[in-house]
mmCIF file of C-alpha atoms in Angstrom:
data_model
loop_
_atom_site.group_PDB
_atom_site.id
_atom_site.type_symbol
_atom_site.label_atom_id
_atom_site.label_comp_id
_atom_site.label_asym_id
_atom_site.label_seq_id
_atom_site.Cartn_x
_atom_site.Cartn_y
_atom_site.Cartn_z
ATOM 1 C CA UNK X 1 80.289 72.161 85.565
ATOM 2 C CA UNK X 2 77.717 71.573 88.442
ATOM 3 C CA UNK X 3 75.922 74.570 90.176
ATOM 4 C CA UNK X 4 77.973 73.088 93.262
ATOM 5 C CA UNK X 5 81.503 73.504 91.461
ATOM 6 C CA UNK X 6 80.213 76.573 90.426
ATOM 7 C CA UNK X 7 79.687 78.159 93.713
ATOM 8 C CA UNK X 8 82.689 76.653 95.020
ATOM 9 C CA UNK X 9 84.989 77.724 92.290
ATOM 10 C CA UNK X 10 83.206 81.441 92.983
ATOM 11 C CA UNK X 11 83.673 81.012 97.068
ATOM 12 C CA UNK X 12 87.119 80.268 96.357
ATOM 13 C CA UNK X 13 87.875 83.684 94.120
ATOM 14 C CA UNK X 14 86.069 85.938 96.777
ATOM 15 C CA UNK X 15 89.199 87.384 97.904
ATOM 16 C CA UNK X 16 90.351 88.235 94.830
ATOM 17 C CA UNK X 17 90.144 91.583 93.668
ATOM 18 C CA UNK X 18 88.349 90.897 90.518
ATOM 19 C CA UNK X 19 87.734 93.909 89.537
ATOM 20 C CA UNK X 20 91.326 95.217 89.911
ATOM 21 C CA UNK X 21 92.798 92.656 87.843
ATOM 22 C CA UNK X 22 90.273 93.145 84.900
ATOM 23 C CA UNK X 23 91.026 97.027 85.375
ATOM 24 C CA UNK X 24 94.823 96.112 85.078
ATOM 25 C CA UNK X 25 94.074 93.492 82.014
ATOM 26 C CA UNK X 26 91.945 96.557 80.066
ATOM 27 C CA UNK X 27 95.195 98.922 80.578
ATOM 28 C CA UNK X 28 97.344 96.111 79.585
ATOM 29 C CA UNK X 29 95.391 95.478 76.005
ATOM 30 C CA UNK X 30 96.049 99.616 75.506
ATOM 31 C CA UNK X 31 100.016 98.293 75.114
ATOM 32 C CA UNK X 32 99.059 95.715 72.856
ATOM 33 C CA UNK X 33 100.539 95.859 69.225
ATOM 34 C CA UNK X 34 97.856 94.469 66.805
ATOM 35 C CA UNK X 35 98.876 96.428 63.258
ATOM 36 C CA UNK X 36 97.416 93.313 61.437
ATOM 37 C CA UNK X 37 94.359 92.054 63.517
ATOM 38 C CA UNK X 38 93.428 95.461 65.142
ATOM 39 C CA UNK X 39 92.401 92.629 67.993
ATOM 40 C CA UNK X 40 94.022 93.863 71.536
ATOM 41 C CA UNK X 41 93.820 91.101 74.135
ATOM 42 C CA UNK X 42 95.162 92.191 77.798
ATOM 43 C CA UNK X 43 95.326 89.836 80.572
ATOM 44 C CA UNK X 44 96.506 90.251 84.512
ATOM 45 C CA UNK X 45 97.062 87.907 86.755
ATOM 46 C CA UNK X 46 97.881 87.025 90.536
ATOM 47 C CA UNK X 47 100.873 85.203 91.578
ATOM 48 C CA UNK X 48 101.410 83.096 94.458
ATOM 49 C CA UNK X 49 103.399 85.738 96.618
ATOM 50 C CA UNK X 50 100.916 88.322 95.704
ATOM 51 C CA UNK X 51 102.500 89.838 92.917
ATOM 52 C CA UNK X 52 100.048 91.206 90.484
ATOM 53 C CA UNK X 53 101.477 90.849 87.083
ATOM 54 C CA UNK X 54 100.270 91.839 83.203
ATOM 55 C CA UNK X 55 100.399 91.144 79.394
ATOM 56 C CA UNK X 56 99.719 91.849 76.169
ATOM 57 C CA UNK X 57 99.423 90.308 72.679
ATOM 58 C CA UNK X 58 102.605 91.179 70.021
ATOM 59 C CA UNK X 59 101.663 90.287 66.605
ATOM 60 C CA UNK X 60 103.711 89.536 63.499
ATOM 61 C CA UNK X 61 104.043 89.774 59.886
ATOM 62 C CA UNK X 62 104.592 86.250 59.951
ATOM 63 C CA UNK X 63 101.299 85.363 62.081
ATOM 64 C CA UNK X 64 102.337 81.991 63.378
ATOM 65 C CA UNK X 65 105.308 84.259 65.067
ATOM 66 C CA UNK X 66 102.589 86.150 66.881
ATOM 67 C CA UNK X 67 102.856 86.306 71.031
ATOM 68 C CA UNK X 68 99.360 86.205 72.599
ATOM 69 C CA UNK X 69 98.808 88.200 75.636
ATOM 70 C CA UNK X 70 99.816 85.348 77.898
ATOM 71 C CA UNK X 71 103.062 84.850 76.719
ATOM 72 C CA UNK X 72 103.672 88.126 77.568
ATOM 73 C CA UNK X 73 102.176 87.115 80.839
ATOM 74 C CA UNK X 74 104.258 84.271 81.604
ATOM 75 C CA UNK X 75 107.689 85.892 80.816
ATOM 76 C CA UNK X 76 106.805 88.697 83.326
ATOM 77 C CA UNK X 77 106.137 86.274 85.497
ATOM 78 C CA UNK X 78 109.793 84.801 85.045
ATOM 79 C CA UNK X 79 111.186 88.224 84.920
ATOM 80 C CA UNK X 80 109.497 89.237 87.960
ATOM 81 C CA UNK X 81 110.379 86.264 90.540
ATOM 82 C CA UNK X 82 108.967 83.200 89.279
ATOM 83 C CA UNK X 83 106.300 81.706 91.146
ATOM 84 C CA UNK X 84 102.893 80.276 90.429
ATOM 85 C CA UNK X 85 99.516 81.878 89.074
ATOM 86 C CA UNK X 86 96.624 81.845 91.261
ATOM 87 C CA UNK X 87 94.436 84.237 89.573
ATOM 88 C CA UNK X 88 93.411 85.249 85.923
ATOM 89 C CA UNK X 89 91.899 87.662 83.355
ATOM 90 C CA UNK X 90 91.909 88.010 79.801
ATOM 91 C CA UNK X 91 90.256 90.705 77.978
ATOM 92 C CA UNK X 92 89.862 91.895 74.574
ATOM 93 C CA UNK X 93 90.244 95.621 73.212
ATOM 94 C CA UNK X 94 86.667 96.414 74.687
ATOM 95 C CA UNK X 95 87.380 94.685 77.958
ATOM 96 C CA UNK X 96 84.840 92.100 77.532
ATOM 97 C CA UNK X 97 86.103 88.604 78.854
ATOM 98 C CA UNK X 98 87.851 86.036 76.219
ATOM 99 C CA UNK X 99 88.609 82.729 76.738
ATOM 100 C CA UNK X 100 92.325 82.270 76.352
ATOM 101 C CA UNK X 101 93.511 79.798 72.719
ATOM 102 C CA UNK X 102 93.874 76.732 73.737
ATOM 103 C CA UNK X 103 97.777 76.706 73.478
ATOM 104 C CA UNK X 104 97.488 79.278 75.676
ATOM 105 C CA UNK X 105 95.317 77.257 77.973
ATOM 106 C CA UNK X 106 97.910 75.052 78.502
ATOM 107 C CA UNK X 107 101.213 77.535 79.055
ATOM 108 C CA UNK X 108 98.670 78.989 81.902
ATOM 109 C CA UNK X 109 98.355 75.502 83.019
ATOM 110 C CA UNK X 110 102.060 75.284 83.062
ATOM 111 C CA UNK X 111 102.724 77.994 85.194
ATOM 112 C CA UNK X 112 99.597 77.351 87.322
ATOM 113 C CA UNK X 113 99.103 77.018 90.997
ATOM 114 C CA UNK X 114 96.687 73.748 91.634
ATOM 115 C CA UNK X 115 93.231 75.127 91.215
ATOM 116 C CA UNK X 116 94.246 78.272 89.383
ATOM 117 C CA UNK X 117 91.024 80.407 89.435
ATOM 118 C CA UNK X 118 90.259 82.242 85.837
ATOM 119 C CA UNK X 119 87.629 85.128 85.069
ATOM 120 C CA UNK X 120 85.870 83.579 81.658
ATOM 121 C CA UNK X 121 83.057 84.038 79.990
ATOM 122 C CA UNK X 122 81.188 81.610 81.564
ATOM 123 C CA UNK X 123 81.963 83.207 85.214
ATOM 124 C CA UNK X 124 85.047 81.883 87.814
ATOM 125 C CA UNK X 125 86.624 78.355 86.776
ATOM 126 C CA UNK X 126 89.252 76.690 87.872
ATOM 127 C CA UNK X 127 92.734 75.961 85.377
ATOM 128 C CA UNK X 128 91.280 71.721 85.660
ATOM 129 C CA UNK X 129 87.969 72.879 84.385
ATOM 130 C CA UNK X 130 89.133 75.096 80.934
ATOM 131 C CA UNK X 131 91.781 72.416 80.262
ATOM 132 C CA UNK X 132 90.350 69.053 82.018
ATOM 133 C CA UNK X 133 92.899 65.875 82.095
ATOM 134 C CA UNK X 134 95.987 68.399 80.952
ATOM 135 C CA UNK X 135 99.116 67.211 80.784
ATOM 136 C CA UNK X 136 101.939 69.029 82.380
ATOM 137 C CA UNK X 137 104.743 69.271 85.334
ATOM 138 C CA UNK X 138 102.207 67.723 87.680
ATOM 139 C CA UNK X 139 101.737 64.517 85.564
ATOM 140 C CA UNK X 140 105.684 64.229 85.287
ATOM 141 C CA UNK X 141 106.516 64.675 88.814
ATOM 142 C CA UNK X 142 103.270 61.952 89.894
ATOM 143 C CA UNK X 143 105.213 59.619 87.071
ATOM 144 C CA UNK X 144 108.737 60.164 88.344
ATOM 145 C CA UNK X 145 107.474 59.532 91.673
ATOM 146 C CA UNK X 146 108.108 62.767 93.171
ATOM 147 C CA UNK X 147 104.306 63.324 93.743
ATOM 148 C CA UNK X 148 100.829 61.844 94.657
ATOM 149 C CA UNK X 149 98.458 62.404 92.015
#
């Protein structure tokens, strides 16, 4: 990332209440259920209408059957209204920022606003630049034709 997509990405996330949403994401990881890892992860996002919505990780015997934090996420986001993400935190059980999986990477992508703005370890970035060239709704709808790319 250049210093210049830096400051953009950052210019574009000033009115976002940053420090709100981690707030929400650190009360979030308290509901977490982690018998097995002892590794909360909360996360809170923003939604397109302005919702502000939550998660948190659900883990399982039978690991592979675990639910990260952002599943959790995403099916608020369904129960709530639908709608798109615009903003988004992750934290672990400290509140110290993690970088979402990378299958969770893309179900963010999936239910992302174009140029989704995330809170990572590395600062403000945008959904393109923790999952560059994804492949999602967008790239169907530019291939069916219902799109520009």
């Amino acid at each position: 990332m250049t210093d210049q997509t830096a400051t953009e990405a950052a210019a574009r996330g000033a009115d976002i209440d940053w420090a709100g949403l981690h707030e929400l994401a650190v009360e979030a990881a308290t509901h977490a259920y982690v018998p097995y890892s002892k590794f909360p992860v909360g996360v809170a996002a923003v939604v397109d209408d302005g919702r502000i919505i939550s998660g948190a990780n659900v883990e399982n015997a039978s690991y592979g059957l675990t639910l990260c934090a952002e599943c959790s996420l995403v099916s608020a986001l369904h129960m709530t209204g639908g709608g798109k993400l615009t903003a988004f935190v992750c934290v672990d059980g400290n509140g110290d920022a993690l970088m979402p999986c990378g299958r969770c990477r893309q179900l963010l992508f999936e239910h992302s606003a174009e140029g989704m703005l995330l809170a990572t370890v590395s600062g403000i970035r945008t959904i393109d630049e923790v999952i560059p060239d994804a492949f999602g709704p967008r790239t169907l709808a530019v291939y069916r034709g219902e799109e520009q790319a």
